[in-house]
């Protein structure tokens, strides 16, 4: 059958090579191709913006905002709405042409490339979109390195957008994203130079995660050890999913005193750890598990659901919750109501979803009890003496660092092969501790793994972006133990990945010098054999085997 599309950016790429008829994520070919066209236009914007910057002419911050939103909206499971993607293309072409006009006025000579020349009308979008995908680059190694960079930029863009929503922005991050995108259009860069660009992307990824960490903790306090309720109360409620804490704050404020309860789902679970949110008595706790279980869990929730970021699973025909789901920010789905962005720094208006919740029944209880989390860097470092004593005494043999490598976007996933991570956690020797971030934790955060001298054996730092906390913890332990190399720590890396936020986490770890990372359940389809070989030989990237084999190799050996 003739390919209608090509996408290999997530772990579920069909047959381990790429989706060609329809995305395994549920995206149809026309929407997938339209996203390729949006990236095509965005690369043109990035090229002009970079040349203007090099000439000493700074562009509006809106250029940075458009670029990050365009990248974010093309992350796996974020946006399935072809109309919203099309609107972004139209807006992007207008912005690109405005930048081109500035360049011409300043006598800046622009390259003659399709990304700057094409000016098609909307009726030509479908045809054009079929010609601008990743397979335009014939050399598979060059293609692999460029896409590795682009997918890292997508993850970085998500974190930069979250920070910006809280009022924290660093121009150098926008400038790098634009320059790196522009570099993926260059024909004169060697594989070695593109490899350097990949690592530089990781370095800026660290900066982006540090900025978001600052934005989150400055706004809402440092996450603290928290016992999170996973049961329900008998009030109508709203379920909030995703990663955007600004939306969480405003939804809590607007529902206070309304009789509506708020529950988190999937990656929003760590919102329960922030002190600022604990003052809200109607913030009940977490409902459900990782993103891929939402079809069943949303049926049982009964109230409306708000997606603030990616992790959408298209509902089945006849799903009772189809008319109860709302999107906002870079997300979208055909037929679902979209809550517009804030204008002029005003508060986002959640009145429609609140009114909807009042008409709904209370959630059905699907489990009860509590889970513990809140072990971000500030909290763990407060326990540093206790942790160091446990390691030095032999009570803790090793830490097992578990983050979403696209994550682990992070993420858990639907494949049965991911049962590996539950079995790995269950079979870990009792003197090992799991450090985690991202929704991969749902594979083991409800297991009765106990503690070591009062230290829980699962330390949840938070969302996928809180992998930054895990890096800080590792660097602090390196300092405490007086080690020259971070790889000398009693830490092994066994990372589950799904989408592009996990890609930037991986690149960030590599840029910090971390080696011998195991990725699973499969290596990315976008890694060519030669690029994969470089990662294996230079950075010790490995794949998973069986839990028994990997525990023997990583822990016992």
Coordinates of C-alpha atoms in Angstrom, one line a residue:
X1 CA 0.0 0.0 0.0
X2 CA 1.3 3.4 -0.9
X3 CA 2.5 5.5 2.0
X4 CA 0.2 8.4 2.8
X5 CA 2.4 9.9 5.5
X6 CA 5.7 9.2 7.3
X7 CA 6.3 9.8 11.0
X8 CA 8.8 8.0 13.3
X9 CA 9.1 10.5 16.1
X10 CA 7.6 8.3 19.0
X11 CA 8.4 4.9 20.5
X12 CA 5.2 3.4 18.9
X13 CA 6.4 4.0 15.3
X14 CA 4.7 1.2 13.3
X15 CA 6.8 -1.9 12.9
X16 CA 9.6 0.0 14.6
X17 CA 10.3 2.0 11.5
X18 CA 7.6 4.6 11.0
X19 CA 3.8 5.2 10.5
X20 CA 2.9 5.4 6.8
X21 CA -0.9 5.0 6.7
X22 CA -2.1 6.4 10.0
X23 CA -0.3 7.2 13.2
X24 CA -0.4 4.6 15.9
X25 CA -1.1 7.6 18.2
X26 CA -4.4 8.0 16.3
X27 CA -3.5 10.9 14.0
X28 CA -4.7 10.6 10.5
X29 CA -2.4 11.1 7.5
X30 CA -3.7 14.6 6.5
X31 CA -3.1 16.0 10.0
X32 CA 0.3 14.4 10.2
X33 CA 1.3 15.9 6.8
X34 CA -0.2 19.3 7.8
X35 CA 2.1 19.2 10.9
X36 CA 5.1 18.6 8.5
X37 CA 4.0 21.8 6.6
X38 CA 3.8 23.7 9.9
X39 CA 7.4 22.7 10.7
X40 CA 8.4 23.6 7.2
X41 CA 7.0 27.2 7.7
X42 CA 8.5 27.4 11.2
X43 CA 12.0 26.5 9.9
X44 CA 11.6 29.4 7.4
X45 CA 10.7 31.8 10.3
X46 CA 13.7 30.5 12.3
X47 CA 16.1 31.1 9.3
X48 CA 15.1 34.7 8.8
X49 CA 15.0 35.4 12.6
X50 CA 18.5 34.0 13.0
X51 CA 19.9 36.0 10.1
X52 CA 18.3 39.2 11.5
X53 CA 19.8 38.4 14.9
X54 CA 23.2 37.9 13.4
X55 CA 22.9 41.3 11.8
X56 CA 22.1 42.9 15.1
X57 CA 18.4 43.2 14.6
X58 CA 16.3 41.5 17.3
X59 CA 12.8 40.2 16.5
X60 CA 9.7 40.4 18.6
X61 CA 9.3 38.0 21.5
X62 CA 6.2 36.9 19.6
X63 CA 8.5 35.1 17.1
X64 CA 9.8 33.0 20.0
X65 CA 6.3 32.3 21.2
X66 CA 5.1 31.2 17.8
X67 CA 8.1 28.9 17.3
X68 CA 7.7 27.2 20.6
X69 CA 4.0 26.8 20.1
X70 CA 4.4 25.3 16.6
X71 CA 7.0 22.8 17.9
X72 CA 4.9 22.0 21.0
X73 CA 1.7 21.4 18.9
X74 CA 3.4 18.8 16.8
X75 CA 4.5 16.7 19.8
X76 CA 3.0 13.2 19.8
X77 CA -0.5 13.1 21.3
X78 CA -0.7 16.9 21.7
X79 CA -2.9 18.1 18.8
X80 CA -5.1 16.1 16.4
X81 CA -7.1 19.1 15.1
X82 CA -6.1 19.9 11.5
X83 CA -8.0 23.2 11.6
X84 CA -5.9 24.5 14.5
X85 CA -2.7 23.4 12.7
X86 CA -3.8 25.1 9.5
X87 CA -4.5 28.3 11.4
X88 CA -0.9 28.2 12.7
X89 CA 0.4 27.7 9.2
X90 CA -1.5 30.8 7.9
X91 CA -0.2 32.8 10.9
X92 CA 3.3 31.5 10.4
X93 CA 3.4 32.5 6.7
X94 CA 2.3 36.0 7.6
X95 CA 4.9 36.2 10.3
X96 CA 7.6 34.8 8.0
X97 CA 6.8 37.3 5.3
X98 CA 6.9 40.2 7.8
X99 CA 10.4 39.1 8.8
X100 CA 11.5 38.8 5.2
X101 CA 10.3 42.3 4.5
X102 CA 12.5 43.6 7.5
X103 CA 15.5 41.7 6.1
X104 CA 15.0 43.2 2.6
X105 CA 14.7 46.7 4.1
X106 CA 18.0 46.1 5.9
X107 CA 19.7 44.8 2.7
X108 CA 20.2 41.3 4.2
X109 CA 20.6 38.7 1.5
X110 CA 18.5 35.6 2.3
X111 CA 19.1 32.1 1.0
X112 CA 16.9 31.0 -1.9
X113 CA 15.3 28.0 -0.3
X114 CA 11.7 26.7 -0.5
X115 CA 11.1 27.5 3.1
X116 CA 11.4 31.2 2.3
X117 CA 10.1 31.2 -1.3
X118 CA 6.9 29.2 -1.1
X119 CA 3.7 31.3 -0.6
X120 CA 0.9 28.9 -1.3
X121 CA -2.7 29.6 -0.5
X122 CA -4.7 27.3 1.8
X123 CA -6.1 25.3 -1.0
X124 CA -2.5 24.2 -1.8
X125 CA -1.6 23.2 1.7
X126 CA -2.6 19.5 1.3
X127 CA -0.5 19.0 -1.8
X128 CA 2.5 20.9 -0.5
X129 CA 2.4 19.1 2.9
X130 CA 3.0 15.7 1.2
X131 CA 6.4 17.0 -0.2
X132 CA 8.0 18.5 3.0
X133 CA 8.3 15.6 5.4
X134 CA 11.3 14.1 7.0
X135 CA 12.1 11.9 4.0
X136 CA 13.1 15.0 2.0
X137 CA 16.6 14.3 3.4
X138 CA 17.8 11.3 1.4
X139 CA 20.9 10.6 3.6
X140 CA 19.6 8.5 6.5
X141 CA 22.5 9.5 8.8
X142 CA 22.1 13.2 8.2
X143 CA 18.3 12.8 8.5
X144 CA 18.7 10.9 11.8
X145 CA 20.9 13.6 13.3
X146 CA 18.7 16.4 12.1
X147 CA 15.5 14.8 13.4
X148 CA 17.2 13.9 16.7
X149 CA 17.9 17.7 17.1
X150 CA 14.3 18.6 16.0
X151 CA 12.7 16.2 18.4
X152 CA 14.9 17.5 21.2
X153 CA 13.8 21.0 20.3
X154 CA 10.1 20.0 20.5
X155 CA 10.6 18.8 24.0
X156 CA 12.6 21.9 24.9
X157 CA 9.8 24.1 23.4
X158 CA 7.3 22.5 25.7
X159 CA 9.3 23.4 28.8
X160 CA 10.0 26.9 27.6
X161 CA 6.3 27.5 27.0
X162 CA 5.4 26.3 30.5
X163 CA 8.0 28.7 32.0
X164 CA 6.7 31.6 29.8
X165 CA 3.2 31.0 31.0
X166 CA 4.5 31.7 34.5
X167 CA 6.3 34.8 33.4
X168 CA 9.8 33.4 33.1
X169 CA 11.6 33.7 29.8
X170 CA 15.2 33.7 28.7
X171 CA 15.8 35.2 25.2
X172 CA 18.8 32.9 24.6
X173 CA 16.6 29.8 24.6
X174 CA 14.4 31.3 21.9
X175 CA 17.5 32.3 19.9
X176 CA 19.0 28.8 20.2
X177 CA 15.8 27.1 19.2
X178 CA 15.6 29.3 16.1
X179 CA 19.3 28.8 15.2
X180 CA 19.1 25.1 15.6
X181 CA 16.0 24.8 13.5
X182 CA 17.7 27.0 10.8
X183 CA 20.8 24.7 11.0
X184 CA 18.7 21.7 10.1
X185 CA 18.1 23.3 6.7
X186 CA 21.8 23.7 6.0
X187 CA 23.4 21.4 3.4
X188 CA 27.0 22.2 4.4
X189 CA 27.0 20.6 7.9
X190 CA 28.9 17.3 8.3
X191 CA 27.7 14.4 10.5
X192 CA 30.3 15.5 13.0
X193 CA 29.0 19.0 13.1
X194 CA 25.4 17.8 13.4
X195 CA 26.4 15.5 16.3
X196 CA 27.8 18.6 18.1
X197 CA 24.5 20.3 17.4
X198 CA 22.6 17.4 19.0
X199 CA 24.8 17.7 22.2
X200 CA 24.4 21.5 22.2
X201 CA 20.6 20.9 22.1
X202 CA 21.0 18.8 25.2
X203 CA 23.0 21.6 26.9
X204 CA 20.3 24.1 26.2
X205 CA 17.7 21.5 27.3
X206 CA 19.3 21.6 30.8
X207 CA 19.0 25.4 30.8
X208 CA 15.3 25.1 29.7
X209 CA 14.5 22.6 32.5
X210 CA 16.4 24.8 35.0
X211 CA 14.3 27.8 34.0
X212 CA 11.1 25.8 34.3
X213 CA 12.2 24.5 37.7
X214 CA 12.8 28.1 38.8
X215 CA 9.4 29.2 37.4
X216 CA 7.5 26.4 39.2
X217 CA 9.3 26.6 42.6
X218 CA 9.3 30.4 42.6
X219 CA 5.6 30.5 41.9
X220 CA 4.4 27.6 44.0
X221 CA 7.1 26.7 46.5
X222 CA 9.4 23.7 46.5
X223 CA 7.7 20.3 46.2
X224 CA 7.5 18.5 49.5
X225 CA 6.9 15.0 50.7
X226 CA 3.2 14.4 50.2
X227 CA 0.8 11.6 50.7
X228 CA -1.6 11.9 47.8
X229 CA -5.2 10.6 48.0
X230 CA -6.3 8.4 45.1
X231 CA -9.9 7.9 46.3
X232 CA -12.8 10.2 45.6
X233 CA -15.4 12.3 47.4
X234 CA -19.1 12.7 46.6
X235 CA -18.9 16.1 44.7
X236 CA -19.0 16.9 41.0
X237 CA -15.5 17.4 39.8
X238 CA -13.0 18.4 37.0
X239 CA -10.1 16.2 36.0
X240 CA -7.0 18.1 34.9
X241 CA -4.3 16.4 32.9
X242 CA -1.0 17.5 31.4
X243 CA 1.9 19.6 32.7
X244 CA 0.9 23.3 32.8
X245 CA 0.9 24.5 36.5
X246 CA -0.4 28.0 35.6
X247 CA -3.6 26.4 34.3
X248 CA -3.7 24.3 37.5
X249 CA -3.5 27.5 39.6
X250 CA -6.2 29.4 37.8
X251 CA -8.5 26.4 37.7
X252 CA -8.2 25.9 41.5
X253 CA -8.8 29.6 42.1
X254 CA -11.8 29.8 39.9
X255 CA -13.5 26.6 41.3
X256 CA -13.0 27.6 45.0
X257 CA -16.3 27.8 46.7
X258 CA -18.3 26.4 43.8
X259 CA -18.8 22.9 45.2
X260 CA -16.6 21.5 42.4
X261 CA -13.7 19.3 43.4
X262 CA -10.4 19.1 41.4
X263 CA -8.4 15.9 40.7
X264 CA -5.2 15.5 38.8
X265 CA -4.5 12.8 36.1
X266 CA -1.3 11.3 34.8
X267 CA 1.5 13.9 34.5
X268 CA -0.4 16.5 36.6
X269 CA 0.0 14.2 39.7
X270 CA 3.0 16.2 40.9
X271 CA 0.8 19.3 41.3
X272 CA -0.2 17.7 44.6
X273 CA 3.4 18.2 45.9
X274 CA 3.5 22.0 45.7
X275 CA 2.7 23.9 48.9
X276 CA 0.8 26.7 47.1
X277 CA -1.9 24.3 45.9
X278 CA -2.5 22.6 49.3
X279 CA -4.4 25.5 50.6
X280 CA -7.4 24.6 48.3
X281 CA -9.7 22.3 50.3
X282 CA -11.4 21.2 47.1
X283 CA -8.2 19.8 45.6
X284 CA -8.8 16.2 46.4
X285 CA -5.9 14.3 44.9
X286 CA -5.1 12.1 41.9
X287 CA -7.5 10.0 39.8
X288 CA -6.3 7.1 37.7
X289 CA -3.0 6.3 36.2
X290 CA -0.9 7.0 33.1
X291 CA -2.2 8.7 30.0
X292 CA -2.9 5.5 28.0
X293 CA -5.5 4.3 30.4
X294 CA -7.7 7.4 30.0
X295 CA -10.4 5.7 27.9
X296 CA -11.6 3.6 30.7
X297 CA -10.8 6.1 33.5
X298 CA -12.5 9.0 31.8
X299 CA -15.7 7.0 31.4
X300 CA -15.7 6.5 35.2
X301 CA -14.8 10.0 36.1
X302 CA -18.2 11.4 35.0
X303 CA -17.1 15.1 35.0
X304 CA -15.3 17.2 32.4
X305 CA -11.6 16.7 31.7
X306 CA -9.1 19.4 30.8
X307 CA -6.0 18.7 28.7
X308 CA -3.4 21.4 29.3
X309 CA -0.7 19.6 27.2
X310 CA -0.1 16.4 25.3
X311 CA -1.1 12.8 26.2
X312 CA -4.4 12.7 24.4
X313 CA -5.8 9.3 23.3
X314 CA -8.5 9.7 20.7
X315 CA -11.8 8.4 22.2
X316 CA -13.6 5.4 20.8
X317 CA -16.8 5.8 18.9
X318 CA -19.6 6.0 21.4
X319 CA -17.4 7.0 24.3
X320 CA -19.6 8.7 27.0
X321 CA -17.0 11.4 27.7
X322 CA -16.5 12.7 24.1
X323 CA -18.5 15.9 24.9
X324 CA -16.8 16.3 28.3
X325 CA -13.3 17.0 27.2
X326 CA -11.7 20.5 26.8
X327 CA -8.3 21.4 25.5
X328 CA -6.1 24.5 25.9
X329 CA -2.6 25.8 25.0
X330 CA -1.0 23.8 22.2
X331 CA -3.5 20.9 22.4
X332 CA -6.5 20.3 20.2
X333 CA -8.9 17.6 19.0
X334 CA -11.7 17.8 16.5
X335 CA -15.0 18.5 18.1
X336 CA -13.6 19.2 21.6
X337 CA -14.0 22.7 23.0
X338 CA -10.8 24.7 23.1
X339 CA -10.2 27.2 25.9
X340 CA -8.4 30.2 24.4
X341 CA -5.1 31.5 25.6
X342 CA -4.8 34.4 28.0
X343 CA -4.9 37.9 26.4
X344 CA -2.8 40.8 27.8
X345 CA -1.7 38.7 30.8
X346 CA -5.3 38.3 31.9
X347 CA -6.5 35.1 33.6
X348 CA -7.7 32.3 31.5
X349 CA -11.5 31.9 31.6
X350 CA -12.5 28.4 32.9
X351 CA -16.2 29.4 33.4
X352 CA -17.6 27.0 30.7
X353 CA -15.9 23.9 32.0
X354 CA -16.9 24.8 35.6
X355 CA -20.5 25.2 34.6
X356 CA -20.3 21.9 32.8
X357 CA -18.9 20.2 35.9
X358 CA -21.9 21.4 37.9
X359 CA -24.2 19.3 35.7
X360 CA -22.2 16.1 36.2
X361 CA -22.3 13.3 38.7
X362 CA -19.4 12.7 41.2
X363 CA -16.6 10.4 40.0
X364 CA -16.9 6.7 40.4
X365 CA -14.2 5.4 42.7
X366 CA -11.7 3.1 40.8
X367 CA -9.2 2.7 43.7
X368 CA -8.6 4.1 47.2
X369 CA -5.6 4.8 49.4
X370 CA -2.7 7.0 48.8
X371 CA 0.7 7.3 47.1
X372 CA 3.7 9.2 48.2
X373 CA 5.7 11.7 46.2
X374 CA 7.4 15.1 46.3
X375 CA 11.0 14.1 46.2
X376 CA 12.4 16.9 44.0
X377 CA 15.9 18.1 44.4
X378 CA 15.2 20.5 47.3
X379 CA 13.4 17.8 49.3
X380 CA 16.0 15.0 48.6
X381 CA 18.9 17.3 49.4
X382 CA 17.3 18.0 52.7
X383 CA 17.6 14.3 53.3
X384 CA 21.1 14.2 52.0
X385 CA 22.8 13.3 55.2
X386 CA 20.4 10.4 55.7
X387 CA 20.9 9.2 52.1
X388 CA 24.7 9.4 52.3
X389 CA 24.7 7.5 55.6
X390 CA 22.6 4.8 54.1
X391 CA 24.8 4.5 51.0
X392 CA 28.0 4.5 53.1
X393 CA 26.7 1.9 55.5
X394 CA 25.6 -0.3 52.7
X395 CA 21.9 0.0 53.5
X396 CA 21.4 1.5 50.0
X397 CA 23.4 -0.4 47.3
X398 CA 22.3 1.6 44.2
X399 CA 19.9 4.2 42.9
X400 CA 17.9 3.3 39.8
X401 CA 17.2 6.5 37.9
X402 CA 14.0 6.2 36.0
X403 CA 12.9 9.2 33.9
X404 CA 10.6 9.6 30.7
X405 CA 12.9 9.4 27.7
X406 CA 10.0 11.0 25.5
X407 CA 9.3 10.6 27.1
X408 CA 9.7 9.1 28.6
X409 CA 6.9 12.7 27.3
X410 CA 7.2 11.2 28.9
X411 CA 6.0 8.5 29.5
X412 CA 4.5 5.2 30.1
X413 CA 3.0 3.5 27.1
X414 CA 0.5 1.0 25.9
X415 CA 2.8 -1.9 24.8
X416 CA 2.8 -5.1 26.8
X417 CA 6.6 -4.9 26.7
X418 CA 6.4 -2.1 29.2
X419 CA 5.4 -4.7 31.9
X420 CA 9.2 -5.0 32.0
X421 CA 9.4 -1.9 34.1
X422 CA 6.9 -3.2 36.7
X423 CA 8.8 -6.5 36.9
X424 CA 12.1 -4.7 37.1
X425 CA 10.9 -2.7 40.1
X426 CA 9.4 -5.8 41.7
X427 CA 12.6 -7.8 41.3
X428 CA 15.0 -5.1 42.4
X429 CA 17.0 -6.1 45.5
X430 CA 15.6 -4.6 48.7
X431 CA 18.6 -2.3 49.1
X432 CA 18.0 -0.4 45.9
X433 CA 16.0 2.9 45.5
X434 CA 14.2 4.1 42.4
X435 CA 14.5 7.8 41.5
X436 CA 11.7 8.7 39.1
X437 CA 10.1 11.5 37.1
X438 CA 7.4 11.4 34.5
X439 CA 4.4 9.0 34.1
X440 CA 6.6 5.9 33.7
X441 CA 6.2 5.9 37.5
X442 CA 2.7 4.5 37.2
X443 CA 4.3 1.2 36.4
X444 CA 5.5 0.9 40.0
X445 CA 4.5 3.8 42.2
X446 CA 1.6 1.8 43.7
X447 CA 3.7 -1.3 44.5
X448 CA 4.4 -2.2 48.1
X449 CA 8.2 -1.7 47.8
X450 CA 8.6 -0.4 51.4
X451 CA 11.5 1.8 52.5
X452 CA 15.2 1.8 53.6
X453 CA 15.8 3.3 57.0
X454 CA 12.7 5.5 56.5
X455 CA 13.6 6.5 52.9
X456 CA 10.9 5.3 50.4
X457 CA 12.2 3.0 47.7
X458 CA 10.4 5.0 45.1
X459 CA 11.3 8.7 45.1
X460 CA 9.1 10.6 42.7
X461 CA 10.6 13.9 41.7
X462 CA 7.6 14.9 39.6
X463 CA 6.9 15.5 35.9
X464 CA 9.2 14.7 33.0
X465 CA 10.7 18.1 33.2
X466 CA 11.6 17.4 36.8
X467 CA 14.3 15.0 35.5
X468 CA 16.3 18.2 36.1
X469 CA 15.9 17.5 39.8
X470 CA 17.3 14.0 39.3
X471 CA 20.3 15.5 37.6
X472 CA 20.8 18.0 40.4
X473 CA 20.6 15.2 42.9
X474 CA 23.2 13.2 41.1
X475 CA 25.5 16.1 40.9
X476 CA 25.1 16.8 44.6
X477 CA 25.9 13.2 45.5
X478 CA 28.9 13.4 43.2
X479 CA 30.1 16.4 45.2
X480 CA 29.3 14.8 48.6
X481 CA 31.2 11.7 47.8
X482 CA 34.1 13.6 46.3
X483 CA 34.0 11.8 43.0
X484 CA 35.7 13.2 39.8
X485 CA 33.2 11.6 37.4
X486 CA 29.4 11.5 37.8
X487 CA 29.4 8.0 36.3
X488 CA 31.3 6.8 39.4
X489 CA 28.1 7.2 41.5
X490 CA 26.1 4.2 42.6
X491 CA 23.4 5.1 40.0
X492 CA 22.3 3.2 37.0
X493 CA 20.0 4.6 34.3
X494 CA 17.2 2.5 33.0
X495 CA 14.9 4.9 31.1
X496 CA 11.6 4.3 29.5
X497 CA 10.8 6.7 26.6
X498 CA 7.7 7.5 24.5
X499 CA 7.8 11.0 22.9
X500 CA 9.9 14.1 22.3
X501 CA 10.0 15.5 25.9
X502 CA 11.9 12.4 26.7
X503 CA 14.3 13.0 23.8
X504 CA 15.4 16.3 25.4
X505 CA 15.8 14.6 28.7
X506 CA 18.1 12.1 27.1
X507 CA 20.1 14.7 25.3
X508 CA 20.3 16.7 28.5
X509 CA 21.8 13.8 30.4
X510 CA 24.3 13.1 27.6
X511 CA 25.4 16.8 27.7
X512 CA 26.0 16.5 31.4
X513 CA 28.4 13.6 30.8
X514 CA 26.1 10.8 31.9
X515 CA 26.9 7.5 30.2
X516 CA 25.7 3.9 30.1
X517 CA 22.0 4.8 29.8
X518 CA 19.6 1.9 29.0
X519 CA 16.7 2.9 26.8
X520 CA 13.5 1.0 26.3
X521 CA 11.3 -0.7 25.5
X522 CA 12.9 -0.1 22.0
X523 CA 15.5 2.3 20.6
X524 CA 14.1 5.2 18.6
X525 CA 13.1 4.4 15.0
X526 CA 14.7 7.8 14.0
X527 CA 18.2 6.6 14.9
X528 CA 19.9 5.2 11.8
X529 CA 22.2 2.2 12.4
X530 CA 25.3 4.5 12.1
X531 CA 23.9 7.1 14.5
X532 CA 22.9 4.4 17.0
X533 CA 26.4 3.0 16.8
X534 CA 27.9 6.4 17.7
X535 CA 25.6 6.6 20.7
X536 CA 26.5 3.1 21.8
X537 CA 30.3 3.5 21.3
X538 CA 30.7 7.1 22.6
X539 CA 28.0 7.2 25.3
X540 CA 27.3 3.6 26.2
X541 CA 23.6 3.8 25.2
X542 CA 22.1 0.3 25.7
X543 CA 18.8 -1.5 25.2
X544 CA 16.8 -3.4 27.7
X545 CA 16.8 -7.2 27.8
X546 CA 14.8 -9.1 30.5
X547 CA 14.4 -7.8 34.0
X548 CA 16.5 -10.7 35.3
X549 CA 19.3 -10.1 32.8
X550 CA 19.3 -6.3 33.4
X551 CA 19.3 -6.6 37.2
X552 CA 22.2 -9.0 37.0
X553 CA 24.1 -6.7 34.7
X554 CA 23.2 -3.3 36.2
X555 CA 22.8 -4.0 39.9
X556 CA 24.4 -7.2 41.0
X557 CA 27.5 -7.2 38.7

